Amino acid sequence: AQRVTQPEKLLSVFKGAPVELKCNYSYSGSPELFWYVQYSRQRLQLLLRHISRESIKGFTADLNKGETSFHLKKPFAQEEDSAMYYCAPQGGSEKLVFGKGTKLTVNP
Amino acid sequence: DADVTQTPRNRITKTGKRIMLECSQTKGHDRMYWYRQDPGLGLRLIYYSFDVKDINKGEISDGYSVSRQAQAKFSLSLESAIPNQTALYFCATSDLGYAQETQYFGPGTRLLVL
């Protein structure tokens, strides 16, 4: 069964500190992986996708197939990064499966 | 993204009442979804539809029903609302591209069941 785990419901860091939001997945085959973000009072939106190998707003995500992880990282957190983050794998033509989310708070 | 709209944006209702939440999209996507968001529980899928003739239950469909009236419209109904259906409801659309799917979310409907 498809499963995605974000072990931290809440994560708090200080401005300028590195941040890592963890995501582990259990999937048959090789899913594509995404991170979605929801800023306060805004709708969810795509942050980045693994297939694009991109860096968005300073965030990157590394796929580790051996550990089946797709952790989201940023070397220097900013206050505007405070948001809810969702990891979402997708296998083939199936629907996305969202993790339960991690609420990131970046303190001044 | 104004391409996905939800009405109403806020709704207060009483236990036992029937209510409908509506979602419209102008993106031309085939796939549409309804989620609810609760603090600590994240985003949970209620129902989804891959095209007009396709309706599928998600992980928490009990107490809900949906109607896909057209490619652009996907409605969620609570036949007899109960307080634990108080939540933030999101509609989303997607158009599956090769090996990837970006979902586009509506602004959400905040529902309070008294």
mmCIF file with all atom_site columns, C-alpha atoms in Angstrom:
data_model
loop_
_atom_site.group_PDB
_atom_site.id
_atom_site.type_symbol
_atom_site.label_atom_id
_atom_site.label_alt_id
_atom_site.label_comp_id
_atom_site.label_asym_id
_atom_site.label_entity_id
_atom_site.label_seq_id
_atom_site.pdbx_PDB_ins_code
_atom_site.Cartn_x
_atom_site.Cartn_y
_atom_site.Cartn_z
_atom_site.occupancy
_atom_site.B_iso_or_equiv
_atom_site.pdbx_formal_charge
_atom_site.auth_seq_id
_atom_site.auth_comp_id
_atom_site.auth_asym_id
_atom_site.auth_atom_id
_atom_site.pdbx_PDB_model_num
ATOM 1   C CA . ALA A 1 1   ? 0.000   0.000  0.000   1.00 0.00 ? 1   ALA A CA 1
ATOM 2   C CA . GLN A 1 2   ? 1.114   3.519  -0.718  1.00 0.00 ? 2   GLN A CA 1
ATOM 3   C CA . ARG A 1 3   ? 2.234   5.285  2.405   1.00 0.00 ? 3   ARG A CA 1
ATOM 4   C CA . VAL A 1 4   ? 3.994   8.526  3.165   1.00 0.00 ? 4   VAL A CA 1
ATOM 5   C CA . THR A 1 5   ? 5.254   9.576  6.578   1.00 0.00 ? 5   THR A CA 1
ATOM 6   C CA . GLN A 1 6   ? 6.221   12.986 7.793   1.00 0.00 ? 6   GLN A CA 1
ATOM 7   C CA . PRO A 1 7   ? 7.444   12.202 11.299  1.00 0.00 ? 7   PRO A CA 1
ATOM 8   C CA . GLU A 1 8   ? 7.408   15.767 12.632  1.00 0.00 ? 8   GLU A CA 1
ATOM 9   C CA . LYS A 1 9   ? 4.058   17.488 13.040  1.00 0.00 ? 9   LYS A CA 1
ATOM 10  C CA . LEU A 1 10  ? 5.775   20.624 14.284  1.00 0.00 ? 10  LEU A CA 1
ATOM 11  C CA . LEU A 1 11  ? 9.248   21.994 13.607  1.00 0.00 ? 11  LEU A CA 1
ATOM 12  C CA . SER A 1 12  ? 10.622  25.199 15.018  1.00 0.00 ? 12  SER A CA 1
ATOM 13  C CA . VAL A 1 13  ? 13.919  26.832 14.067  1.00 0.00 ? 13  VAL A CA 1
ATOM 14  C CA . PHE A 1 14  ? 15.494  30.241 14.336  1.00 0.00 ? 14  PHE A CA 1
ATOM 15  C CA . LYS A 1 15  ? 16.015  32.548 11.402  1.00 0.00 ? 15  LYS A CA 1
ATOM 16  C CA . GLY A 1 16  ? 19.259  31.759 9.622   1.00 0.00 ? 16  GLY A CA 1
ATOM 17  C CA . ALA A 1 17  ? 19.432  28.192 10.908  1.00 0.00 ? 17  ALA A CA 1
ATOM 18  C CA . PRO A 1 18  ? 19.336  25.192 8.579   1.00 0.00 ? 18  PRO A CA 1
ATOM 19  C CA . VAL A 1 19  ? 16.067  23.368 8.310   1.00 0.00 ? 19  VAL A CA 1
ATOM 20  C CA . GLU A 1 20  ? 15.216  19.855 7.197   1.00 0.00 ? 20  GLU A CA 1
ATOM 21  C CA . LEU A 1 21  ? 11.681  18.537 6.870   1.00 0.00 ? 21  LEU A CA 1
ATOM 22  C CA . LYS A 1 22  ? 11.607  14.768 6.727   1.00 0.00 ? 22  LYS A CA 1
ATOM 23  C CA . CYS A 1 23  ? 9.560   12.610 4.415   1.00 0.00 ? 23  CYS A CA 1
ATOM 24  C CA . ASN A 1 24  ? 9.640   8.838  4.077   1.00 0.00 ? 24  ASN A CA 1
ATOM 25  C CA . TYR A 1 25  ? 7.539   6.870  1.647   1.00 0.00 ? 25  TYR A CA 1
ATOM 26  C CA . SER A 1 26  ? 6.548   3.295  1.061   1.00 0.00 ? 26  SER A CA 1
ATOM 27  C CA . TYR A 1 27  ? 5.666   2.598  -2.532  1.00 0.00 ? 27  TYR A CA 1
ATOM 28  C CA . SER A 1 28  ? 5.777   -0.169 -5.053  1.00 0.00 ? 28  SER A CA 1
ATOM 29  C CA . GLY A 1 29  ? 7.833   0.893  -8.018  1.00 0.00 ? 29  GLY A CA 1
ATOM 30  C CA . SER A 1 30  ? 9.490   4.281  -8.356  1.00 0.00 ? 30  SER A CA 1
ATOM 31  C CA . PRO A 1 31  ? 7.130   7.114  -7.549  1.00 0.00 ? 31  PRO A CA 1
ATOM 32  C CA . GLU A 1 32  ? 7.558   10.706 -8.452  1.00 0.00 ? 32  GLU A CA 1
ATOM 33  C CA . LEU A 1 33  ? 7.862   12.987 -5.442  1.00 0.00 ? 33  LEU A CA 1
ATOM 34  C CA . PHE A 1 34  ? 6.584   16.444 -4.682  1.00 0.00 ? 34  PHE A CA 1
ATOM 35  C CA . TRP A 1 35  ? 6.555   18.986 -1.886  1.00 0.00 ? 35  TRP A CA 1
ATOM 36  C CA . TYR A 1 36  ? 3.543   21.250 -1.451  1.00 0.00 ? 36  TYR A CA 1
ATOM 37  C CA . VAL A 1 37  ? 3.401   24.306 0.796   1.00 0.00 ? 37  VAL A CA 1
ATOM 38  C CA . GLN A 1 38  ? 0.585   26.234 2.424   1.00 0.00 ? 38  GLN A CA 1
ATOM 39  C CA . TYR A 1 39  ? 1.377   29.686 3.762   1.00 0.00 ? 39  TYR A CA 1
ATOM 40  C CA . SER A 1 40  ? -0.907  31.247 6.335   1.00 0.00 ? 40  SER A CA 1
ATOM 41  C CA . ARG A 1 41  ? -4.344  31.963 4.886   1.00 0.00 ? 41  ARG A CA 1
ATOM 42  C CA . GLN A 1 42  ? -3.301  30.867 1.406   1.00 0.00 ? 42  GLN A CA 1
ATOM 43  C CA . ARG A 1 43  ? -4.130  27.847 -0.666  1.00 0.00 ? 43  ARG A CA 1
ATOM 44  C CA . LEU A 1 44  ? -1.817  24.905 -1.076  1.00 0.00 ? 44  LEU A CA 1
ATOM 45  C CA . GLN A 1 45  ? 0.606   25.190 -3.917  1.00 0.00 ? 45  GLN A CA 1
ATOM 46  C CA . LEU A 1 46  ? 3.352   23.139 -5.428  1.00 0.00 ? 46  LEU A CA 1
ATOM 47  C CA . LEU A 1 47  ? 6.755   23.995 -3.998  1.00 0.00 ? 47  LEU A CA 1
ATOM 48  C CA . LEU A 1 48  ? 8.977   21.669 -5.941  1.00 0.00 ? 48  LEU A CA 1
ATOM 49  C CA . ARG A 1 49  ? 9.068   18.313 -7.670  1.00 0.00 ? 49  ARG A CA 1
ATOM 50  C CA . HIS A 1 50  ? 11.901  15.840 -7.753  1.00 0.00 ? 50  HIS A CA 1
ATOM 51  C CA . ILE A 1 51  ? 11.756  15.292 -11.511 1.00 0.00 ? 51  ILE A CA 1
ATOM 52  C CA . SER A 1 52  ? 12.658  18.935 -12.140 1.00 0.00 ? 52  SER A CA 1
ATOM 53  C CA . ARG A 1 53  ? 15.769  18.844 -9.932  1.00 0.00 ? 53  ARG A CA 1
ATOM 54  C CA . GLU A 1 54  ? 14.946  22.403 -8.992  1.00 0.00 ? 54  GLU A CA 1
ATOM 55  C CA . SER A 1 55  ? 15.594  24.735 -6.116  1.00 0.00 ? 55  SER A CA 1
ATOM 56  C CA . ILE A 1 56  ? 12.652  26.916 -5.166  1.00 0.00 ? 56  ILE A CA 1
ATOM 57  C CA . LYS A 1 57  ? 12.926  29.707 -2.596  1.00 0.00 ? 57  LYS A CA 1
ATOM 58  C CA . GLY A 1 58  ? 16.218  28.178 -1.507  1.00 0.00 ? 58  GLY A CA 1
ATOM 59  C CA . PHE A 1 59  ? 14.679  24.785 -0.823  1.00 0.00 ? 59  PHE A CA 1
ATOM 60  C CA . THR A 1 60  ? 15.974  21.566 -2.302  1.00 0.00 ? 60  THR A CA 1
ATOM 61  C CA . ALA A 1 61  ? 14.879  17.990 -1.847  1.00 0.00 ? 61  ALA A CA 1
ATOM 62  C CA . ASP A 1 62  ? 17.042  14.941 -2.264  1.00 0.00 ? 62  ASP A CA 1
ATOM 63  C CA . LEU A 1 63  ? 15.608  11.608 -3.208  1.00 0.00 ? 63  LEU A CA 1
ATOM 64  C CA . ASN A 1 64  ? 17.265  8.704  -1.451  1.00 0.00 ? 64  ASN A CA 1
ATOM 65  C CA . LYS A 1 65  ? 15.877  5.544  -2.974  1.00 0.00 ? 65  LYS A CA 1
ATOM 66  C CA . GLY A 1 66  ? 17.768  3.320  -0.570  1.00 0.00 ? 66  GLY A CA 1
ATOM 67  C CA . GLU A 1 67  ? 16.181  4.980  2.441   1.00 0.00 ? 67  GLU A CA 1
ATOM 68  C CA . THR A 1 68  ? 12.973  5.802  0.524   1.00 0.00 ? 68  THR A CA 1
ATOM 69  C CA . SER A 1 69  ? 13.209  9.370  1.714   1.00 0.00 ? 69  SER A CA 1
ATOM 70  C CA . PHE A 1 70  ? 12.637  12.770 0.134   1.00 0.00 ? 70  PHE A CA 1
ATOM 71  C CA . HIS A 1 71  ? 13.669  15.277 2.750   1.00 0.00 ? 71  HIS A CA 1
ATOM 72  C CA . LEU A 1 72  ? 13.229  19.001 2.134   1.00 0.00 ? 72  LEU A CA 1
ATOM 73  C CA . LYS A 1 73  ? 16.152  21.207 3.073   1.00 0.00 ? 73  LYS A CA 1
ATOM 74  C CA . LYS A 1 74  ? 17.123  24.824 3.240   1.00 0.00 ? 74  LYS A CA 1
ATOM 75  C CA . PRO A 1 75  ? 20.479  26.010 4.545   1.00 0.00 ? 75  PRO A CA 1
ATOM 76  C CA . PHE A 1 76  ? 19.273  29.321 6.013   1.00 0.00 ? 76  PHE A CA 1
ATOM 77  C CA . ALA A 1 77  ? 15.640  29.528 7.074   1.00 0.00 ? 77  ALA A CA 1
ATOM 78  C CA . GLN A 1 78  ? 13.733  32.795 6.740   1.00 0.00 ? 78  GLN A CA 1
ATOM 79  C CA . GLU A 1 79  ? 10.677  33.944 8.657   1.00 0.00 ? 79  GLU A CA 1
ATOM 80  C CA . GLU A 1 80  ? 8.615   33.867 5.471   1.00 0.00 ? 80  GLU A CA 1
ATOM 81  C CA . ASP A 1 81  ? 9.279   30.141 5.228   1.00 0.00 ? 81  ASP A CA 1
ATOM 82  C CA . SER A 1 82  ? 6.885   29.570 8.113   1.00 0.00 ? 82  SER A CA 1
ATOM 83  C CA . ALA A 1 83  ? 4.148   27.420 6.636   1.00 0.00 ? 83  ALA A CA 1
ATOM 84  C CA . MET A 1 84  ? 2.650   23.962 6.447   1.00 0.00 ? 84  MET A CA 1
ATOM 85  C CA . TYR A 1 85  ? 4.611   21.580 4.244   1.00 0.00 ? 85  TYR A CA 1
ATOM 86  C CA . TYR A 1 86  ? 3.260   18.415 2.675   1.00 0.00 ? 86  TYR A CA 1
ATOM 87  C CA . CYS A 1 87  ? 5.236   15.648 1.030   1.00 0.00 ? 87  CYS A CA 1
ATOM 88  C CA . ALA A 1 88  ? 3.403   13.839 -1.766  1.00 0.00 ? 88  ALA A CA 1
ATOM 89  C CA . PRO A 1 89  ? 4.527   10.810 -3.762  1.00 0.00 ? 89  PRO A CA 1
ATOM 90  C CA . GLN A 1 90  ? 2.763   9.717  -6.884  1.00 0.00 ? 90  GLN A CA 1
ATOM 91  C CA . GLY A 1 91  ? 3.050   6.361  -8.622  1.00 0.00 ? 91  GLY A CA 1
ATOM 92  C CA . GLY A 1 92  ? 2.433   6.070  -12.351 1.00 0.00 ? 92  GLY A CA 1
ATOM 93  C CA . SER A 1 93  ? -1.013  7.304  -13.310 1.00 0.00 ? 93  SER A CA 1
ATOM 94  C CA . GLU A 1 94  ? -2.371  7.092  -9.779  1.00 0.00 ? 94  GLU A CA 1
ATOM 95  C CA . LYS A 1 95  ? -3.368  10.026 -7.645  1.00 0.00 ? 95  LYS A CA 1
ATOM 96  C CA . LEU A 1 96  ? -1.054  11.895 -5.342  1.00 0.00 ? 96  LEU A CA 1
ATOM 97  C CA . VAL A 1 97  ? -0.879  10.758 -1.754  1.00 0.00 ? 97  VAL A CA 1
ATOM 98  C CA . PHE A 1 98  ? -0.272  13.526 0.762   1.00 0.00 ? 98  PHE A CA 1
ATOM 99  C CA . GLY A 1 99  ? 1.546   13.123 4.036   1.00 0.00 ? 99  GLY A CA 1
ATOM 100 C CA . LYS A 1 100 ? 0.005   14.592 7.162   1.00 0.00 ? 100 LYS A CA 1
ATOM 101 C CA . GLY A 1 101 ? 2.186   17.637 6.958   1.00 0.00 ? 101 GLY A CA 1
ATOM 102 C CA . THR A 1 102 ? 4.799   19.434 9.015   1.00 0.00 ? 102 THR A CA 1
ATOM 103 C CA . LYS A 1 103 ? 4.172   22.874 10.378  1.00 0.00 ? 103 LYS A CA 1
ATOM 104 C CA . LEU A 1 104 ? 7.368   24.877 10.178  1.00 0.00 ? 104 LEU A CA 1
ATOM 105 C CA . THR A 1 105 ? 7.825   27.943 12.342  1.00 0.00 ? 105 THR A CA 1
ATOM 106 C CA . VAL A 1 106 ? 10.843  30.151 11.800  1.00 0.00 ? 106 VAL A CA 1
ATOM 107 C CA . ASN A 1 107 ? 11.428  32.372 14.784  1.00 0.00 ? 107 ASN A CA 1
ATOM 108 C CA . PRO A 1 108 ? 13.125  35.776 14.538  1.00 0.00 ? 108 PRO A CA 1
ATOM 109 C CA . ASP B 2 1   ? -4.879  30.598 -8.520  1.00 0.00 ? 1   ASP B CA 1
ATOM 110 C CA . ALA B 2 2   ? -8.213  32.054 -9.602  1.00 0.00 ? 2   ALA B CA 1
ATOM 111 C CA . ASP B 2 3   ? -8.663  29.174 -12.029 1.00 0.00 ? 3   ASP B CA 1
ATOM 112 C CA . VAL B 2 4   ? -10.042 27.043 -9.201  1.00 0.00 ? 4   VAL B CA 1
ATOM 113 C CA . THR B 2 5   ? -12.859 28.599 -7.217  1.00 0.00 ? 5   THR B CA 1
ATOM 114 C CA . GLN B 2 6   ? -14.914 27.375 -4.309  1.00 0.00 ? 6   GLN B CA 1
ATOM 115 C CA . THR B 2 7   ? -18.246 28.563 -2.996  1.00 0.00 ? 7   THR B CA 1
ATOM 116 C CA . PRO B 2 8   ? -19.075 29.405 -0.323  1.00 0.00 ? 8   PRO B CA 1
ATOM 117 C CA . ARG B 2 9   ? -15.831 30.491 1.295   1.00 0.00 ? 9   ARG B CA 1
ATOM 118 C CA . ASN B 2 10  ? -17.295 30.273 4.771   1.00 0.00 ? 10  ASN B CA 1
ATOM 119 C CA . ARG B 2 11  ? -20.359 28.476 6.038   1.00 0.00 ? 11  ARG B CA 1
ATOM 120 C CA . ILE B 2 12  ? -21.987 27.954 9.384   1.00 0.00 ? 12  ILE B CA 1
ATOM 121 C CA . THR B 2 13  ? -24.669 25.320 9.606   1.00 0.00 ? 13  THR B CA 1
ATOM 122 C CA . LYS B 2 14  ? -26.486 23.268 12.185  1.00 0.00 ? 14  LYS B CA 1
ATOM 123 C CA . THR B 2 15  ? -26.322 19.598 12.927  1.00 0.00 ? 15  THR B CA 1
ATOM 124 C CA . GLY B 2 16  ? -28.563 17.606 10.629  1.00 0.00 ? 16  GLY B CA 1
ATOM 125 C CA . LYS B 2 17  ? -28.682 20.133 7.832   1.00 0.00 ? 17  LYS B CA 1
ATOM 126 C CA . ARG B 2 18  ? -27.782 19.258 4.263   1.00 0.00 ? 18  ARG B CA 1
ATOM 127 C CA . ILE B 2 19  ? -25.214 21.468 2.653   1.00 0.00 ? 19  ILE B CA 1
ATOM 128 C CA . MET B 2 20  ? -23.354 21.569 -0.621  1.00 0.00 ? 20  MET B CA 1
ATOM 129 C CA . LEU B 2 21  ? -19.915 22.923 -1.340  1.00 0.00 ? 21  LEU B CA 1
ATOM 130 C CA . GLU B 2 22  ? -19.149 23.746 -4.911  1.00 0.00 ? 22  GLU B CA 1
ATOM 131 C CA . CYS B 2 23  ? -15.961 23.779 -6.904  1.00 0.00 ? 23  CYS B CA 1
ATOM 132 C CA . SER B 2 24  ? -15.421 25.163 -10.378 1.00 0.00 ? 24  SER B CA 1
ATOM 133 C CA . GLN B 2 25  ? -12.336 25.222 -12.534 1.00 0.00 ? 25  GLN B CA 1
ATOM 134 C CA . THR B 2 26  ? -11.384 26.859 -15.781 1.00 0.00 ? 26  THR B CA 1
ATOM 135 C CA . LYS B 2 27  ? -8.133  24.967 -16.237 1.00 0.00 ? 27  LYS B CA 1
ATOM 136 C CA . GLY B 2 28  ? -9.681  22.307 -18.442 1.00 0.00 ? 28  GLY B CA 1
ATOM 137 C CA . HIS B 2 29  ? -8.435  19.526 -16.168 1.00 0.00 ? 29  HIS B CA 1
ATOM 138 C CA . ASP B 2 30  ? -10.041 16.121 -16.079 1.00 0.00 ? 30  ASP B CA 1
ATOM 139 C CA . ARG B 2 31  ? -9.124  15.236 -12.509 1.00 0.00 ? 31  ARG B CA 1
ATOM 140 C CA . MET B 2 32  ? -10.784 16.839 -9.514  1.00 0.00 ? 32  MET B CA 1
ATOM 141 C CA . TYR B 2 33  ? -10.494 16.164 -5.803  1.00 0.00 ? 33  TYR B CA 1
ATOM 142 C CA . TRP B 2 34  ? -12.059 17.060 -2.476  1.00 0.00 ? 34  TRP B CA 1
ATOM 143 C CA . TYR B 2 35  ? -9.954  17.164 0.669   1.00 0.00 ? 35  TYR B CA 1
ATOM 144 C CA . ARG B 2 36  ? -10.525 18.200 4.225   1.00 0.00 ? 36  ARG B CA 1
ATOM 145 C CA . GLN B 2 37  ? -7.855  19.714 6.398   1.00 0.00 ? 37  GLN B CA 1
ATOM 146 C CA . ASP B 2 38  ? -7.854  19.405 10.166  1.00 0.00 ? 38  ASP B CA 1
ATOM 147 C CA . PRO B 2 39  ? -5.189  20.567 12.609  1.00 0.00 ? 39  PRO B CA 1
ATOM 148 C CA . GLY B 2 40  ? -2.814  17.724 13.371  1.00 0.00 ? 40  GLY B CA 1
ATOM 149 C CA . LEU B 2 41  ? -4.361  15.452 10.767  1.00 0.00 ? 41  LEU B CA 1
ATOM 150 C CA . GLY B 2 42  ? -3.140  17.196 7.656   1.00 0.00 ? 42  GLY B CA 1
ATOM 151 C CA . LEU B 2 43  ? -4.863  16.784 4.349   1.00 0.00 ? 43  LEU B CA 1
ATOM 152 C CA . ARG B 2 44  ? -7.234  13.865 3.869   1.00 0.00 ? 44  ARG B CA 1
ATOM 153 C CA . LEU B 2 45  ? -8.868  12.830 0.630   1.00 0.00 ? 45  LEU B CA 1
ATOM 154 C CA . ILE B 2 46  ? -12.659 12.568 0.634   1.00 0.00 ? 46  ILE B CA 1
ATOM 155 C CA . TYR B 2 47  ? -13.542 11.843 -2.986  1.00 0.00 ? 47  TYR B CA 1
ATOM 156 C CA . TYR B 2 48  ? -11.896 12.161 -6.366  1.00 0.00 ? 48  TYR B CA 1
ATOM 157 C CA . SER B 2 49  ? -12.900 12.009 -9.987  1.00 0.00 ? 49  SER B CA 1
ATOM 158 C CA . PHE B 2 50  ? -10.638 11.281 -12.939 1.00 0.00 ? 50  PHE B CA 1
ATOM 159 C CA . ASP B 2 51  ? -13.251 12.324 -15.487 1.00 0.00 ? 51  ASP B CA 1
ATOM 160 C CA . VAL B 2 52  ? -16.936 13.189 -15.688 1.00 0.00 ? 52  VAL B CA 1
ATOM 161 C CA . LYS B 2 53  ? -18.095 9.570  -15.497 1.00 0.00 ? 53  LYS B CA 1
ATOM 162 C CA . ASP B 2 54  ? -15.646 8.542  -12.799 1.00 0.00 ? 54  ASP B CA 1
ATOM 163 C CA . ILE B 2 55  ? -16.194 8.927  -9.035  1.00 0.00 ? 55  ILE B CA 1
ATOM 164 C CA . ASN B 2 56  ? -13.980 7.309  -6.415  1.00 0.00 ? 56  ASN B CA 1
ATOM 165 C CA . LYS B 2 57  ? -14.015 7.253  -2.647  1.00 0.00 ? 57  LYS B CA 1
ATOM 166 C CA . GLY B 2 58  ? -11.046 8.562  -0.771  1.00 0.00 ? 58  GLY B CA 1
ATOM 167 C CA . GLU B 2 59  ? -9.928  7.663  2.724   1.00 0.00 ? 59  GLU B CA 1
ATOM 168 C CA . ILE B 2 60  ? -12.757 9.438  4.572   1.00 0.00 ? 60  ILE B CA 1
ATOM 169 C CA . SER B 2 61  ? -15.842 9.360  2.363   1.00 0.00 ? 61  SER B CA 1
ATOM 170 C CA . ASP B 2 62  ? -18.394 8.371  5.030   1.00 0.00 ? 62  ASP B CA 1
ATOM 171 C CA . GLY B 2 63  ? -20.963 11.103 5.533   1.00 0.00 ? 63  GLY B CA 1
ATOM 172 C CA . TYR B 2 64  ? -20.138 12.762 2.220   1.00 0.00 ? 64  TYR B CA 1
ATOM 173 C CA . SER B 2 65  ? -21.285 12.458 -1.373  1.00 0.00 ? 65  SER B CA 1
ATOM 174 C CA . VAL B 2 66  ? -20.170 14.112 -4.578  1.00 0.00 ? 66  VAL B CA 1
ATOM 175 C CA . SER B 2 67  ? -21.466 15.005 -7.982  1.00 0.00 ? 67  SER B CA 1
ATOM 176 C CA . ARG B 2 68  ? -19.383 15.671 -11.085 1.00 0.00 ? 68  ARG B CA 1
ATOM 177 C CA . GLN B 2 69  ? -21.810 17.761 -13.110 1.00 0.00 ? 69  GLN B CA 1
ATOM 178 C CA . ALA B 2 70  ? -19.352 18.619 -15.835 1.00 0.00 ? 70  ALA B CA 1
ATOM 179 C CA . GLN B 2 71  ? -15.648 18.600 -16.438 1.00 0.00 ? 71  GLN B CA 1
ATOM 180 C CA . ALA B 2 72  ? -15.470 21.983 -14.763 1.00 0.00 ? 72  ALA B CA 1
ATOM 181 C CA . LYS B 2 73  ? -17.672 21.324 -11.727 1.00 0.00 ? 73  LYS B CA 1
ATOM 182 C CA . PHE B 2 74  ? -17.350 19.003 -8.771  1.00 0.00 ? 74  PHE B CA 1
ATOM 183 C CA . SER B 2 75  ? -19.674 19.384 -5.786  1.00 0.00 ? 75  SER B CA 1
ATOM 184 C CA . LEU B 2 76  ? -19.354 17.956 -2.315  1.00 0.00 ? 76  LEU B CA 1
ATOM 185 C CA . SER B 2 77  ? -22.461 17.339 -0.214  1.00 0.00 ? 77  SER B CA 1
ATOM 186 C CA . LEU B 2 78  ? -22.913 16.673 3.456   1.00 0.00 ? 78  LEU B CA 1
ATOM 187 C CA . GLU B 2 79  ? -26.278 14.946 3.625   1.00 0.00 ? 79  GLU B CA 1
ATOM 188 C CA . SER B 2 80  ? -26.712 15.437 7.359   1.00 0.00 ? 80  SER B CA 1
ATOM 189 C CA . ALA B 2 81  ? -23.972 17.590 8.809   1.00 0.00 ? 81  ALA B CA 1
ATOM 190 C CA . ILE B 2 82  ? -22.419 16.708 12.150  1.00 0.00 ? 82  ILE B CA 1
ATOM 191 C CA . PRO B 2 83  ? -20.012 18.727 14.315  1.00 0.00 ? 83  PRO B CA 1
ATOM 192 C CA . ASN B 2 84  ? -16.966 16.590 13.552  1.00 0.00 ? 84  ASN B CA 1
ATOM 193 C CA . GLN B 2 85  ? -17.304 17.634 9.936   1.00 0.00 ? 85  GLN B CA 1
ATOM 194 C CA . THR B 2 86  ? -16.185 21.075 10.989  1.00 0.00 ? 86  THR B CA 1
ATOM 195 C CA . ALA B 2 87  ? -13.040 21.600 8.936   1.00 0.00 ? 87  ALA B CA 1
ATOM 196 C CA . LEU B 2 88  ? -11.422 23.444 6.085   1.00 0.00 ? 88  LEU B CA 1
ATOM 197 C CA . TYR B 2 89  ? -12.376 21.889 2.756   1.00 0.00 ? 89  TYR B CA 1
ATOM 198 C CA . PHE B 2 90  ? -10.261 22.127 -0.348  1.00 0.00 ? 90  PHE B CA 1
ATOM 199 C CA . CYS B 2 91  ? -11.016 21.333 -3.930  1.00 0.00 ? 91  CYS B CA 1
ATOM 200 C CA . ALA B 2 92  ? -8.155  20.571 -6.298  1.00 0.00 ? 92  ALA B CA 1
ATOM 201 C CA . THR B 2 93  ? -7.693  19.816 -9.966  1.00 0.00 ? 93  THR B CA 1
ATOM 202 C CA . SER B 2 94  ? -4.939  18.192 -11.940 1.00 0.00 ? 94  SER B CA 1
ATOM 203 C CA . ASP B 2 95  ? -4.044  17.161 -15.434 1.00 0.00 ? 95  ASP B CA 1
ATOM 204 C CA . LEU B 2 96  ? -1.817  14.171 -15.358 1.00 0.00 ? 96  LEU B CA 1
ATOM 205 C CA . GLY B 2 97  ? 1.303   14.685 -17.340 1.00 0.00 ? 97  GLY B CA 1
ATOM 206 C CA . TYR B 2 98  ? 3.855   12.018 -17.948 1.00 0.00 ? 98  TYR B CA 1
ATOM 207 C CA . ALA B 2 99  ? 5.155   10.743 -14.645 1.00 0.00 ? 99  ALA B CA 1
ATOM 208 C CA . GLN B 2 100 ? 4.043   13.790 -12.790 1.00 0.00 ? 100 GLN B CA 1
ATOM 209 C CA . GLU B 2 101 ? 0.917   15.483 -11.577 1.00 0.00 ? 101 GLU B CA 1
ATOM 210 C CA . THR B 2 102 ? 0.619   18.996 -10.251 1.00 0.00 ? 102 THR B CA 1
ATOM 211 C CA . GLN B 2 103 ? -2.498  19.676 -8.242  1.00 0.00 ? 103 GLN B CA 1
ATOM 212 C CA . TYR B 2 104 ? -4.014  23.149 -8.242  1.00 0.00 ? 104 TYR B CA 1
ATOM 213 C CA . PHE B 2 105 ? -5.988  24.007 -5.174  1.00 0.00 ? 105 PHE B CA 1
ATOM 214 C CA . GLY B 2 106 ? -8.933  26.239 -4.558  1.00 0.00 ? 106 GLY B CA 1
ATOM 215 C CA . PRO B 2 107 ? -8.948  28.796 -1.746  1.00 0.00 ? 107 PRO B CA 1
ATOM 216 C CA . GLY B 2 108 ? -10.841 26.538 0.627   1.00 0.00 ? 108 GLY B CA 1
ATOM 217 C CA . THR B 2 109 ? -14.220 26.568 2.326   1.00 0.00 ? 109 THR B CA 1
ATOM 218 C CA . ARG B 2 110 ? -14.283 26.941 6.067   1.00 0.00 ? 110 ARG B CA 1
ATOM 219 C CA . LEU B 2 111 ? -17.212 24.975 7.459   1.00 0.00 ? 111 LEU B CA 1
ATOM 220 C CA . LEU B 2 112 ? -18.514 25.138 11.003  1.00 0.00 ? 112 LEU B CA 1
ATOM 221 C CA . VAL B 2 113 ? -21.188 22.688 12.079  1.00 0.00 ? 113 VAL B CA 1
ATOM 222 C CA . LEU B 2 114 ? -22.916 23.653 15.302  1.00 0.00 ? 114 LEU B CA 1
#
